[in-house]
PDB file of N, CA, C and O in Angstrom:
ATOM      1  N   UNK A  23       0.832  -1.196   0.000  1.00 54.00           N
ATOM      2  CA  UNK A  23       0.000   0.000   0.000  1.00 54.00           C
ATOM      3  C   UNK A  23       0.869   1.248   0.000  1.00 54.00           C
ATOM      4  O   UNK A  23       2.050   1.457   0.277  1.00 54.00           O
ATOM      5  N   UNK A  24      -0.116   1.978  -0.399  1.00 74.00           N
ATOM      6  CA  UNK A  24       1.101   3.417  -0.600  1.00 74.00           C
ATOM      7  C   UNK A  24       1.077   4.271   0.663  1.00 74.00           C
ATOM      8  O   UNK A  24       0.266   3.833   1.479  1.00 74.00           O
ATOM      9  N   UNK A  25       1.899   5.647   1.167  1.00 91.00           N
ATOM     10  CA  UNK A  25       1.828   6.373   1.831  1.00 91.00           C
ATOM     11  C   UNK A  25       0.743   6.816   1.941  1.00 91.00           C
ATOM     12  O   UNK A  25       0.034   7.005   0.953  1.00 91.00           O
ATOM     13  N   UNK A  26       0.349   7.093   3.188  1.00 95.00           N
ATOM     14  CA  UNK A  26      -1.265   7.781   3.724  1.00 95.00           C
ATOM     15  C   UNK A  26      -1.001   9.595   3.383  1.00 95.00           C
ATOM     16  O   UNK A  26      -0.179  10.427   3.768  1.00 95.00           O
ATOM     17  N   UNK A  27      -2.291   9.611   2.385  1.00 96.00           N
ATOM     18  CA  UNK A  27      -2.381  11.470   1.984  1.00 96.00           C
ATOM     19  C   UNK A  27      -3.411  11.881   3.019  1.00 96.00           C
ATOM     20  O   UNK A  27      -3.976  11.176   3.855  1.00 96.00           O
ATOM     21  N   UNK A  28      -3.534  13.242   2.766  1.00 97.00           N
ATOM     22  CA  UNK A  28      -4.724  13.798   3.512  1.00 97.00           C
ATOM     23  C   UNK A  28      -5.319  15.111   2.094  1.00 97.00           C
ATOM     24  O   UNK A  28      -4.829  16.092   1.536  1.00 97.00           O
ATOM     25  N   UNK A  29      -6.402  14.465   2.054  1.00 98.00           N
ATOM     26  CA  UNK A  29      -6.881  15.155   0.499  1.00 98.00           C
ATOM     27  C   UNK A  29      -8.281  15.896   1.104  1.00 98.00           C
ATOM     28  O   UNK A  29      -8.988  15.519   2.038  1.00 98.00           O
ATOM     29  N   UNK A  30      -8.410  16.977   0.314  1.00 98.00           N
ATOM     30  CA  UNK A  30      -9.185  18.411   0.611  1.00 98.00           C
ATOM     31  C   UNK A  30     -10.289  18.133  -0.487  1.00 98.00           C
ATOM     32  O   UNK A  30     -10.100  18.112  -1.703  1.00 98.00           O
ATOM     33  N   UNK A  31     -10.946  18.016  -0.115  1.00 98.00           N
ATOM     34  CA  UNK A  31     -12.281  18.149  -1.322  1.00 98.00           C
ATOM     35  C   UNK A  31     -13.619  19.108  -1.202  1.00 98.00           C
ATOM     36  O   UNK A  31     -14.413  19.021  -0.266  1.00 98.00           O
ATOM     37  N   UNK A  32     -13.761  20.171  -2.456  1.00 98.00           N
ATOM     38  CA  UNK A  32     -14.875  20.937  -1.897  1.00 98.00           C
ATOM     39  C   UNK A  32     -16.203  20.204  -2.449  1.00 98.00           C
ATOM     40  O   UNK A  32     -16.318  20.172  -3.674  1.00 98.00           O
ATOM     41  N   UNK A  33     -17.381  19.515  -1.543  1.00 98.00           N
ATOM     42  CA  UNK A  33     -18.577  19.033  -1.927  1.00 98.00           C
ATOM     43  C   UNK A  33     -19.985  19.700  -2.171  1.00 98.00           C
ATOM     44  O   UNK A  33     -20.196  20.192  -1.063  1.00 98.00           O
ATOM     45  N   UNK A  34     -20.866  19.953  -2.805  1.00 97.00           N
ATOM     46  CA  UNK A  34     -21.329  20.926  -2.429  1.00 97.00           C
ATOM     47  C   UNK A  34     -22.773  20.478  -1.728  1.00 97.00           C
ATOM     48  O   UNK A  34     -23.567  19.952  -2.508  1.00 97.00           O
ATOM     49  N   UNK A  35     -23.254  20.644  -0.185  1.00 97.00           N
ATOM     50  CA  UNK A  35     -23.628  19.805   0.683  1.00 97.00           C
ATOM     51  C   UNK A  35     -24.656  20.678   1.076  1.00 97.00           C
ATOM     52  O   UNK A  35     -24.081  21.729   1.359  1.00 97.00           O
ATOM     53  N   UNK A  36     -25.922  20.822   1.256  1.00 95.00           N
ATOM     54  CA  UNK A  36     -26.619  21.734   1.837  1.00 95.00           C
ATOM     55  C   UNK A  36     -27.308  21.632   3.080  1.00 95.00           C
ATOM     56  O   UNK A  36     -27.658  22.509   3.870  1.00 95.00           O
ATOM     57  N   UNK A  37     -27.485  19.908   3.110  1.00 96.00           N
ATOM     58  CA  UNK A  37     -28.214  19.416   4.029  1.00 96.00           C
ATOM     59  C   UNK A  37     -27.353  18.503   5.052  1.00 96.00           C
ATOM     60  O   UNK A  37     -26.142  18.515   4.831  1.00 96.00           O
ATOM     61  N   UNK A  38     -27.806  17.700   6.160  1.00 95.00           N
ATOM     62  CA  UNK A  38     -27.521  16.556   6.654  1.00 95.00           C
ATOM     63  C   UNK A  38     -27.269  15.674   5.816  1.00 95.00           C
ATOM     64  O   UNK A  38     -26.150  15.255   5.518  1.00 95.00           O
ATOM     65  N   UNK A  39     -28.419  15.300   5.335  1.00 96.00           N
ATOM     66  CA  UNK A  39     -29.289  14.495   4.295  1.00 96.00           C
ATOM     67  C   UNK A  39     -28.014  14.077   2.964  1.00 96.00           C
ATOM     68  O   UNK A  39     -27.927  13.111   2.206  1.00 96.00           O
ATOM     69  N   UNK A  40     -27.236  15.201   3.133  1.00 95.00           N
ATOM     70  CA  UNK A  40     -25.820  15.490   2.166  1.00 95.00           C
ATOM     71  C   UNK A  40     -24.783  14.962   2.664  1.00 95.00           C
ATOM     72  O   UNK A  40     -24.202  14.067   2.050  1.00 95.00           O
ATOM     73  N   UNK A  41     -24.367  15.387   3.813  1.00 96.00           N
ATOM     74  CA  UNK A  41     -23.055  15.205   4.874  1.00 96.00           C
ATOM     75  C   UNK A  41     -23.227  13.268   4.815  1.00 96.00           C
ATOM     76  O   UNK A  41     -22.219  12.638   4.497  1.00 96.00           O
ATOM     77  N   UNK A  42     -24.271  12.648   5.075  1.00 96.00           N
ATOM     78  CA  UNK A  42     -24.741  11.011   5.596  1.00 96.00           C
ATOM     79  C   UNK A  42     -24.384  10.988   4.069  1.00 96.00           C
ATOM     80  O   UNK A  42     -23.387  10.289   3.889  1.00 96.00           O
ATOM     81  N   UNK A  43     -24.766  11.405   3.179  1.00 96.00           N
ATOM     82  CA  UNK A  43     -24.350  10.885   1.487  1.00 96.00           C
ATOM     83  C   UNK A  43     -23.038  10.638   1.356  1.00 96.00           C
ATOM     84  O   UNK A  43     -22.556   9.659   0.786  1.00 96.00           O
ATOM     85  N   UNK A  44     -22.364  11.644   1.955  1.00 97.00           N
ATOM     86  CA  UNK A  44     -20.818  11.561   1.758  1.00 97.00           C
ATOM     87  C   UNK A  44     -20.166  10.566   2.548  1.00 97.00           C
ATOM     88  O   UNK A  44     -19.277   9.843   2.099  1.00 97.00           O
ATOM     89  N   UNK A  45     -20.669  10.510   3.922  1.00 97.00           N
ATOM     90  CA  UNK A  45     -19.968   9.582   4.770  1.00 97.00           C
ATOM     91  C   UNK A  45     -20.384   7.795   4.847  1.00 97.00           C
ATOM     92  O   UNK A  45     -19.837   6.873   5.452  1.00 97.00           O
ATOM     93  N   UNK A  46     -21.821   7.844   3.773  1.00 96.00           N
ATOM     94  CA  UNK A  46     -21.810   6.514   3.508  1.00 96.00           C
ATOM     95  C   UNK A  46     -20.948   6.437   2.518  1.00 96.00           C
ATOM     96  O   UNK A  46     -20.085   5.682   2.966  1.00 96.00           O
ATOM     97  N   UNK A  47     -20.539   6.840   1.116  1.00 97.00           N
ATOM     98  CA  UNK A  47     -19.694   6.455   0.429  1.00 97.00           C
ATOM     99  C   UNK A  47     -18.449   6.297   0.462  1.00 97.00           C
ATOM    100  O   UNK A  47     -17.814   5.615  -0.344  1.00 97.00           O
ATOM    101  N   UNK A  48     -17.644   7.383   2.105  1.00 97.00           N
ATOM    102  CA  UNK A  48     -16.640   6.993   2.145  1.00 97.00           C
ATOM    103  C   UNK A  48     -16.190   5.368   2.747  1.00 97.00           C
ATOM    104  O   UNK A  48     -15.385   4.466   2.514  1.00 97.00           O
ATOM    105  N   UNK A  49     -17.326   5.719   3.678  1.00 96.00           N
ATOM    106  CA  UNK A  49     -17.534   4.602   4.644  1.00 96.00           C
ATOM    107  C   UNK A  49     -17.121   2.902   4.085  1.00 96.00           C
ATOM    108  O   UNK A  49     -16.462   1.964   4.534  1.00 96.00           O
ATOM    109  N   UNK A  50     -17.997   3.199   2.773  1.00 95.00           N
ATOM    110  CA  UNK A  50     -17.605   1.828   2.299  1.00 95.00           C
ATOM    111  C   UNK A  50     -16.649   1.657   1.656  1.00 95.00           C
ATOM    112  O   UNK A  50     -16.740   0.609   1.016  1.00 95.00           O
ATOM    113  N   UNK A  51     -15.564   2.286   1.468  1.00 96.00           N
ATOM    114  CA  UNK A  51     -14.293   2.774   0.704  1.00 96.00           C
ATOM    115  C   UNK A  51     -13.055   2.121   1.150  1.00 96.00           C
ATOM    116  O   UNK A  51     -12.443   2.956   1.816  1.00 96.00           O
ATOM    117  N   UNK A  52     -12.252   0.762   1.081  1.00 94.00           N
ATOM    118  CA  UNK A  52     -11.063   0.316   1.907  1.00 94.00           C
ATOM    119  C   UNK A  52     -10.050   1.437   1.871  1.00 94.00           C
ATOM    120  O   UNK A  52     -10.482   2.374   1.200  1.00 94.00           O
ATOM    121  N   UNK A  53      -9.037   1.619   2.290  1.00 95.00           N
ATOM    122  CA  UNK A  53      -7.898   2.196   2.414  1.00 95.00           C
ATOM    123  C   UNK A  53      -8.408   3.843   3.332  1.00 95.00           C
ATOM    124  O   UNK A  53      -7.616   4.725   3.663  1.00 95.00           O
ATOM    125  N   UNK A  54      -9.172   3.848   3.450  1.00 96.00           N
ATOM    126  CA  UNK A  54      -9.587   5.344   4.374  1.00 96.00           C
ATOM    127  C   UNK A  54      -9.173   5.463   5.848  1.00 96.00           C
ATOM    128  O   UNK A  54      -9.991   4.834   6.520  1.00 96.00           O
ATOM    129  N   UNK A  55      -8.314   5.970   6.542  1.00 96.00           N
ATOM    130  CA  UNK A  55      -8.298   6.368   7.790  1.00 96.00           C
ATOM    131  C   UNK A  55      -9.021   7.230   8.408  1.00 96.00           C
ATOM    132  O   UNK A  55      -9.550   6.835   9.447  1.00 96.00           O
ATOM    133  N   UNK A  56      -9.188   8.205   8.109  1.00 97.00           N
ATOM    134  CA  UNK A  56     -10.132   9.065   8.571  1.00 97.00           C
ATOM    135  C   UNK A  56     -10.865   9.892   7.363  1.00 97.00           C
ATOM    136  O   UNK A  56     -10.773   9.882   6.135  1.00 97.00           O
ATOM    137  N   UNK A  57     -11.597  10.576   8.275  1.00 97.00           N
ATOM    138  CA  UNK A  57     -12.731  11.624   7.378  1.00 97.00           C
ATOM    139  C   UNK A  57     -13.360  12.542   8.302  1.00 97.00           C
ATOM    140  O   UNK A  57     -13.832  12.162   9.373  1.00 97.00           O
ATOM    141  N   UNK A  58     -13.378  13.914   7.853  1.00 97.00           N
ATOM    142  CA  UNK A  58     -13.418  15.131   8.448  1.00 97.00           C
ATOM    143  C   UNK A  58     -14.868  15.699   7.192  1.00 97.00           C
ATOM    144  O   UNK A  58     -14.706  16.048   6.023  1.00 97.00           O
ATOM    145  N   UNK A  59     -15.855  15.634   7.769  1.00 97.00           N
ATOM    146  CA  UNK A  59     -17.127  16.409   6.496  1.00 97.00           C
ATOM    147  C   UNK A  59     -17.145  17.821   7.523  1.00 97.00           C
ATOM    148  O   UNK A  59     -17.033  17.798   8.749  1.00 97.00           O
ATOM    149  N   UNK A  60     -17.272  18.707   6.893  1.00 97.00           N
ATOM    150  CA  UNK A  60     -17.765  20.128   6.890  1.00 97.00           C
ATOM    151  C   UNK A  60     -18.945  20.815   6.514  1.00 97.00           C
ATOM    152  O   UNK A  60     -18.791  21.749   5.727  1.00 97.00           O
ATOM    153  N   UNK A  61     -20.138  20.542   6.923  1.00 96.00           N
ATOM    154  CA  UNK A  61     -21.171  21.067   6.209  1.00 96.00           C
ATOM    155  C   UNK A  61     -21.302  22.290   5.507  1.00 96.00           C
ATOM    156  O   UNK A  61     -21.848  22.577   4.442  1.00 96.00           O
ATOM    157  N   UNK A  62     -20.597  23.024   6.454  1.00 96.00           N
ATOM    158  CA  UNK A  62     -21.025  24.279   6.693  1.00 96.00           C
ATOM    159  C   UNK A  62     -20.055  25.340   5.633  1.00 96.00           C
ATOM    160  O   UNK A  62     -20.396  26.268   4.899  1.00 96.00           O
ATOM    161  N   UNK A  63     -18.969  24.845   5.879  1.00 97.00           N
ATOM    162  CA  UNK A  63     -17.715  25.353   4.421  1.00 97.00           C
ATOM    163  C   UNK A  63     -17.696  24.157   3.442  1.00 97.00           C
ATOM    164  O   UNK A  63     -16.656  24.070   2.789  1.00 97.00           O
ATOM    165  N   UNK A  64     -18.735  23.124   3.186  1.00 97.00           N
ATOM    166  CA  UNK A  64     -18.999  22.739   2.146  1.00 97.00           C
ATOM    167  C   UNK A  64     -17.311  21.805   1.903  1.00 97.00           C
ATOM    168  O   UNK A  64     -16.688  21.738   0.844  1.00 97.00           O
ATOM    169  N   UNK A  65     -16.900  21.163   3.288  1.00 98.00           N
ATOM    170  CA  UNK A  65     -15.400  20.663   2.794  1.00 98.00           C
ATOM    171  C   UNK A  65     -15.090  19.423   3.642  1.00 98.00           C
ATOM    172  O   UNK A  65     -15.176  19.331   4.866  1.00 98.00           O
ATOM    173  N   UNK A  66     -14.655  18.345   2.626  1.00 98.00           N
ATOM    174  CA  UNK A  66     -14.222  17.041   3.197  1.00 98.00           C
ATOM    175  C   UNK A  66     -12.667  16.964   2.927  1.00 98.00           C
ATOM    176  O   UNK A  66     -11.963  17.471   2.054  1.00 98.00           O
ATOM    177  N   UNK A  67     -12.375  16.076   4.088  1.00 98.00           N
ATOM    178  CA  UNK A  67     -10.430  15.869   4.301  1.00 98.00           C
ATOM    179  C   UNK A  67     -10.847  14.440   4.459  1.00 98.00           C
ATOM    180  O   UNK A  67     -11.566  13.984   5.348  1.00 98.00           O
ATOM    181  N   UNK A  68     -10.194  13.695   3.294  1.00 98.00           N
ATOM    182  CA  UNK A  68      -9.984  12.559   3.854  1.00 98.00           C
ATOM    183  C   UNK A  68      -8.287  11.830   4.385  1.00 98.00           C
ATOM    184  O   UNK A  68      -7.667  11.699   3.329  1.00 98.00           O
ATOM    185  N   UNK A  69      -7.864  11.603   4.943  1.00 98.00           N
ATOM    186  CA  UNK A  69      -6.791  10.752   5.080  1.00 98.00           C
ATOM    187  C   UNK A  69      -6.918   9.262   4.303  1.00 98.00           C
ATOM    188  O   UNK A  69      -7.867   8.518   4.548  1.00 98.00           O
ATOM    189  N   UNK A  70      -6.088   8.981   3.548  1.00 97.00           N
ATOM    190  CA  UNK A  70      -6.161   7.489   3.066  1.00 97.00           C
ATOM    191  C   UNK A  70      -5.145   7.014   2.288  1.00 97.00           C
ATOM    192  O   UNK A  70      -4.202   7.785   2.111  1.00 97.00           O
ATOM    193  N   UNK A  71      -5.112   6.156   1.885  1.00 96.00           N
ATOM    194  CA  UNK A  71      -3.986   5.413   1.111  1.00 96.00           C
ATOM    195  C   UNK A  71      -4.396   5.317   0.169  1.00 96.00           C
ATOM    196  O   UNK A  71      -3.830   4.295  -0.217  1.00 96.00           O
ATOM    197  N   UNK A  72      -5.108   5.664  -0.717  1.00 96.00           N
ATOM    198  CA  UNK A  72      -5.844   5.876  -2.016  1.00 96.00           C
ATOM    199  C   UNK A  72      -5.690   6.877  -2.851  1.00 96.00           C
ATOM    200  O   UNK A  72      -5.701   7.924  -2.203  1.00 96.00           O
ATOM    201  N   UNK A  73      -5.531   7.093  -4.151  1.00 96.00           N
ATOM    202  CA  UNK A  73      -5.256   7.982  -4.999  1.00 96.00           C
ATOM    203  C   UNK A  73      -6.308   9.081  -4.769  1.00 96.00           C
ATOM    204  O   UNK A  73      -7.404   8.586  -4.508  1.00 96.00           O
ATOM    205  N   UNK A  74      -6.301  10.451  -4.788  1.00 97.00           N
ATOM    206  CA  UNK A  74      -6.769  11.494  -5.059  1.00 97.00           C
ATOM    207  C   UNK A  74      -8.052  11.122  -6.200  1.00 97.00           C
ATOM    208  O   UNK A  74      -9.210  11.541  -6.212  1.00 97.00           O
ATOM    209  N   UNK A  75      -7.582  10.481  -6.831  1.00 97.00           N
ATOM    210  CA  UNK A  75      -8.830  10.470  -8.202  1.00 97.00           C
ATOM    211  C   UNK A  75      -9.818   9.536  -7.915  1.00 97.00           C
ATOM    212  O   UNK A  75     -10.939   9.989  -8.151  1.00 97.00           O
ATOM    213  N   UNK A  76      -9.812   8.211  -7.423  1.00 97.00           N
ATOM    214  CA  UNK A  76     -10.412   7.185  -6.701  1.00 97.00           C
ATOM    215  C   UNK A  76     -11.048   7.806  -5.869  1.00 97.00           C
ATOM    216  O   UNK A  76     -12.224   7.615  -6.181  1.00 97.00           O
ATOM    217  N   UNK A  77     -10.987   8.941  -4.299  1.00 98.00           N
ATOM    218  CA  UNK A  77     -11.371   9.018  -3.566  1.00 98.00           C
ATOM    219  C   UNK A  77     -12.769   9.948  -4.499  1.00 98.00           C
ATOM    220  O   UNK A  77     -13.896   9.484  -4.676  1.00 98.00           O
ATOM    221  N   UNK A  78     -12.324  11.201  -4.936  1.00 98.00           N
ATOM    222  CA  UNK A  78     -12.920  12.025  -6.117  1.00 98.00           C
ATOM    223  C   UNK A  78     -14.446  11.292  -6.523  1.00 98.00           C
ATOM    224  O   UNK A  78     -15.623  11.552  -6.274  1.00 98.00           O
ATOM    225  N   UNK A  79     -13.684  10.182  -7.327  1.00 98.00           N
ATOM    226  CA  UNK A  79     -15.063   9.626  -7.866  1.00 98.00           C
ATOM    227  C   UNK A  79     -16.203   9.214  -7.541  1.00 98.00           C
ATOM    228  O   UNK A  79     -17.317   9.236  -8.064  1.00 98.00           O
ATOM    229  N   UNK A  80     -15.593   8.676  -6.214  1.00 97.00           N
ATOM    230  CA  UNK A  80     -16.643   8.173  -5.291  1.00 97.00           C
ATOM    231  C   UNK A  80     -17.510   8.839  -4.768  1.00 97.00           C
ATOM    232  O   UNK A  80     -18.682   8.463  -4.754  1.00 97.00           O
ATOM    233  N   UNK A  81     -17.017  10.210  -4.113  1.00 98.00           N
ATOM    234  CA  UNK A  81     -17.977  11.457  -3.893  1.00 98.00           C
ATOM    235  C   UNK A  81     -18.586  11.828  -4.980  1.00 98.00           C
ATOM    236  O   UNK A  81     -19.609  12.465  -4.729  1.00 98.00           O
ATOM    237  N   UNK A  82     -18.328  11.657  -6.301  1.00 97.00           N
ATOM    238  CA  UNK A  82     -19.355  12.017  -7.302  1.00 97.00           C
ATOM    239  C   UNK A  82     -20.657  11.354  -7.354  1.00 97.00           C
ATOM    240  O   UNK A  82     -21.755  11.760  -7.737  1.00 97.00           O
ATOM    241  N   UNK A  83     -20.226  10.113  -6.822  1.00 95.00           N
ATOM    242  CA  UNK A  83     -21.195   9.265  -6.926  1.00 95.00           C
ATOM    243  C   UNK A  83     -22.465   9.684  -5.995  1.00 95.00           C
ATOM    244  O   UNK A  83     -23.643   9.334  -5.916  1.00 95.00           O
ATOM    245  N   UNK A  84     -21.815  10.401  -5.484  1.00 95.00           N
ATOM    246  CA  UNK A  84     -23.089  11.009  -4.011  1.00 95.00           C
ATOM    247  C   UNK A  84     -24.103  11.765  -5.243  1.00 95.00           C
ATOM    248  O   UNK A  84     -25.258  11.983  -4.876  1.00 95.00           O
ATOM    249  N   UNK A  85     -23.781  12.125  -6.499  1.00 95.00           N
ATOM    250  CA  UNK A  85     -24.358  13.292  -7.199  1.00 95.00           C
ATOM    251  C   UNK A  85     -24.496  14.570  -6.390  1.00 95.00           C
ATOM    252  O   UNK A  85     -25.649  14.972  -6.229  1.00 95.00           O
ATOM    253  N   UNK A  86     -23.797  15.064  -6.014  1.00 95.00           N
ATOM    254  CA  UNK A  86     -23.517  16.469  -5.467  1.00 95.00           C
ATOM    255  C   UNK A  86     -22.203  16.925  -6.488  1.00 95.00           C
ATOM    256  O   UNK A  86     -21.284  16.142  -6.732  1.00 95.00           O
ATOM    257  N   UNK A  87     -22.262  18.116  -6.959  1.00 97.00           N
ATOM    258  CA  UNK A  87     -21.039  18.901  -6.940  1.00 97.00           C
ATOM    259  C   UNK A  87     -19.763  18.722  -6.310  1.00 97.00           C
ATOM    260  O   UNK A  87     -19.636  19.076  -5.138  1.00 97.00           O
ATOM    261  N   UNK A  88     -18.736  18.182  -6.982  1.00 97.00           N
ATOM    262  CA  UNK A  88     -17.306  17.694  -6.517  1.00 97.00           C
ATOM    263  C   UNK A  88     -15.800  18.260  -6.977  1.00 97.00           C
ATOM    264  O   UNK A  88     -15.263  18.097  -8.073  1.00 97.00           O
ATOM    265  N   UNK A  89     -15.319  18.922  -5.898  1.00 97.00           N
ATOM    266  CA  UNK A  89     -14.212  19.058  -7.186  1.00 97.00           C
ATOM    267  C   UNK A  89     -12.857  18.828  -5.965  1.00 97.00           C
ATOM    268  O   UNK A  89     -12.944  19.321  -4.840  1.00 97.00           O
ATOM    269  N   UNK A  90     -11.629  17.997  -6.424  1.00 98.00           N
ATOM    270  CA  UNK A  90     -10.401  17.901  -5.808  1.00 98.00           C
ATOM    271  C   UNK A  90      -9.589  19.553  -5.265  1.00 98.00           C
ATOM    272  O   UNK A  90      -9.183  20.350  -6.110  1.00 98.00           O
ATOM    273  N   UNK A  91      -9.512  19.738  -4.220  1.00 98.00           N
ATOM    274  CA  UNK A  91      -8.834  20.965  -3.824  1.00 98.00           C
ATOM    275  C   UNK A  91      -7.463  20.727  -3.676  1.00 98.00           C
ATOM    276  O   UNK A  91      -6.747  21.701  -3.907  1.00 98.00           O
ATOM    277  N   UNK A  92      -7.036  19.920  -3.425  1.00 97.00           N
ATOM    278  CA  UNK A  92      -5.935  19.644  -3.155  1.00 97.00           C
ATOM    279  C   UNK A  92      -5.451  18.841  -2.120  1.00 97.00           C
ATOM    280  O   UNK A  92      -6.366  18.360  -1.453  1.00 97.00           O
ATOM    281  N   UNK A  93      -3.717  18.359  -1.558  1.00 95.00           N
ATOM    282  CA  UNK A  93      -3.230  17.776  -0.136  1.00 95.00           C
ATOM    283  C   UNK A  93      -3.329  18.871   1.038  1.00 95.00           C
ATOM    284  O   UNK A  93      -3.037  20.060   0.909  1.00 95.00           O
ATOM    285  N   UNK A  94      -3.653  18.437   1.850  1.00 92.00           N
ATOM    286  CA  UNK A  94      -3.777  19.438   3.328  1.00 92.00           C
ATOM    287  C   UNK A  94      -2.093  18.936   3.967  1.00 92.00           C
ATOM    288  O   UNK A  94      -1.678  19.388   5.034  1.00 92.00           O
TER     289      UNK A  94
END
């Protein structure tokens, strides 16, 4: 496995109903250490051993607005 990142993602989340979207998809995601959702500045940090683009997609899958910000 590769080195653990910590990746910045802006989601765009309005509700609870949003935040539970995001954290079931990470949830089921292997290689994740942690996860930090932000409702409120609309911003997830994940820690993981997973590529930036992999983690990305998966939050798309929430169908919300997604875009990679960058490593924290």
């Amino acid at each position: 496995m590769g080195s653990t990142q910590k990746y910045e993602f802006k989601v765009e989340m309005t509700c609870g109903g949003c935040s539970s979207a995001v954290e079931r998809v990470l949830g089921r995601m292997e290689g994740i250490q942690d996860k930090k959702i932000d409702l409120e500045k609309q911003r997830v940090i994940v820690e993981t051993t997973l590529p930036s683009d992999e983690v990305l997609a998966a939050l798309k899958k929430t169908g919300k607005a997604t875009e990679f910000i960058g490593t924290c």
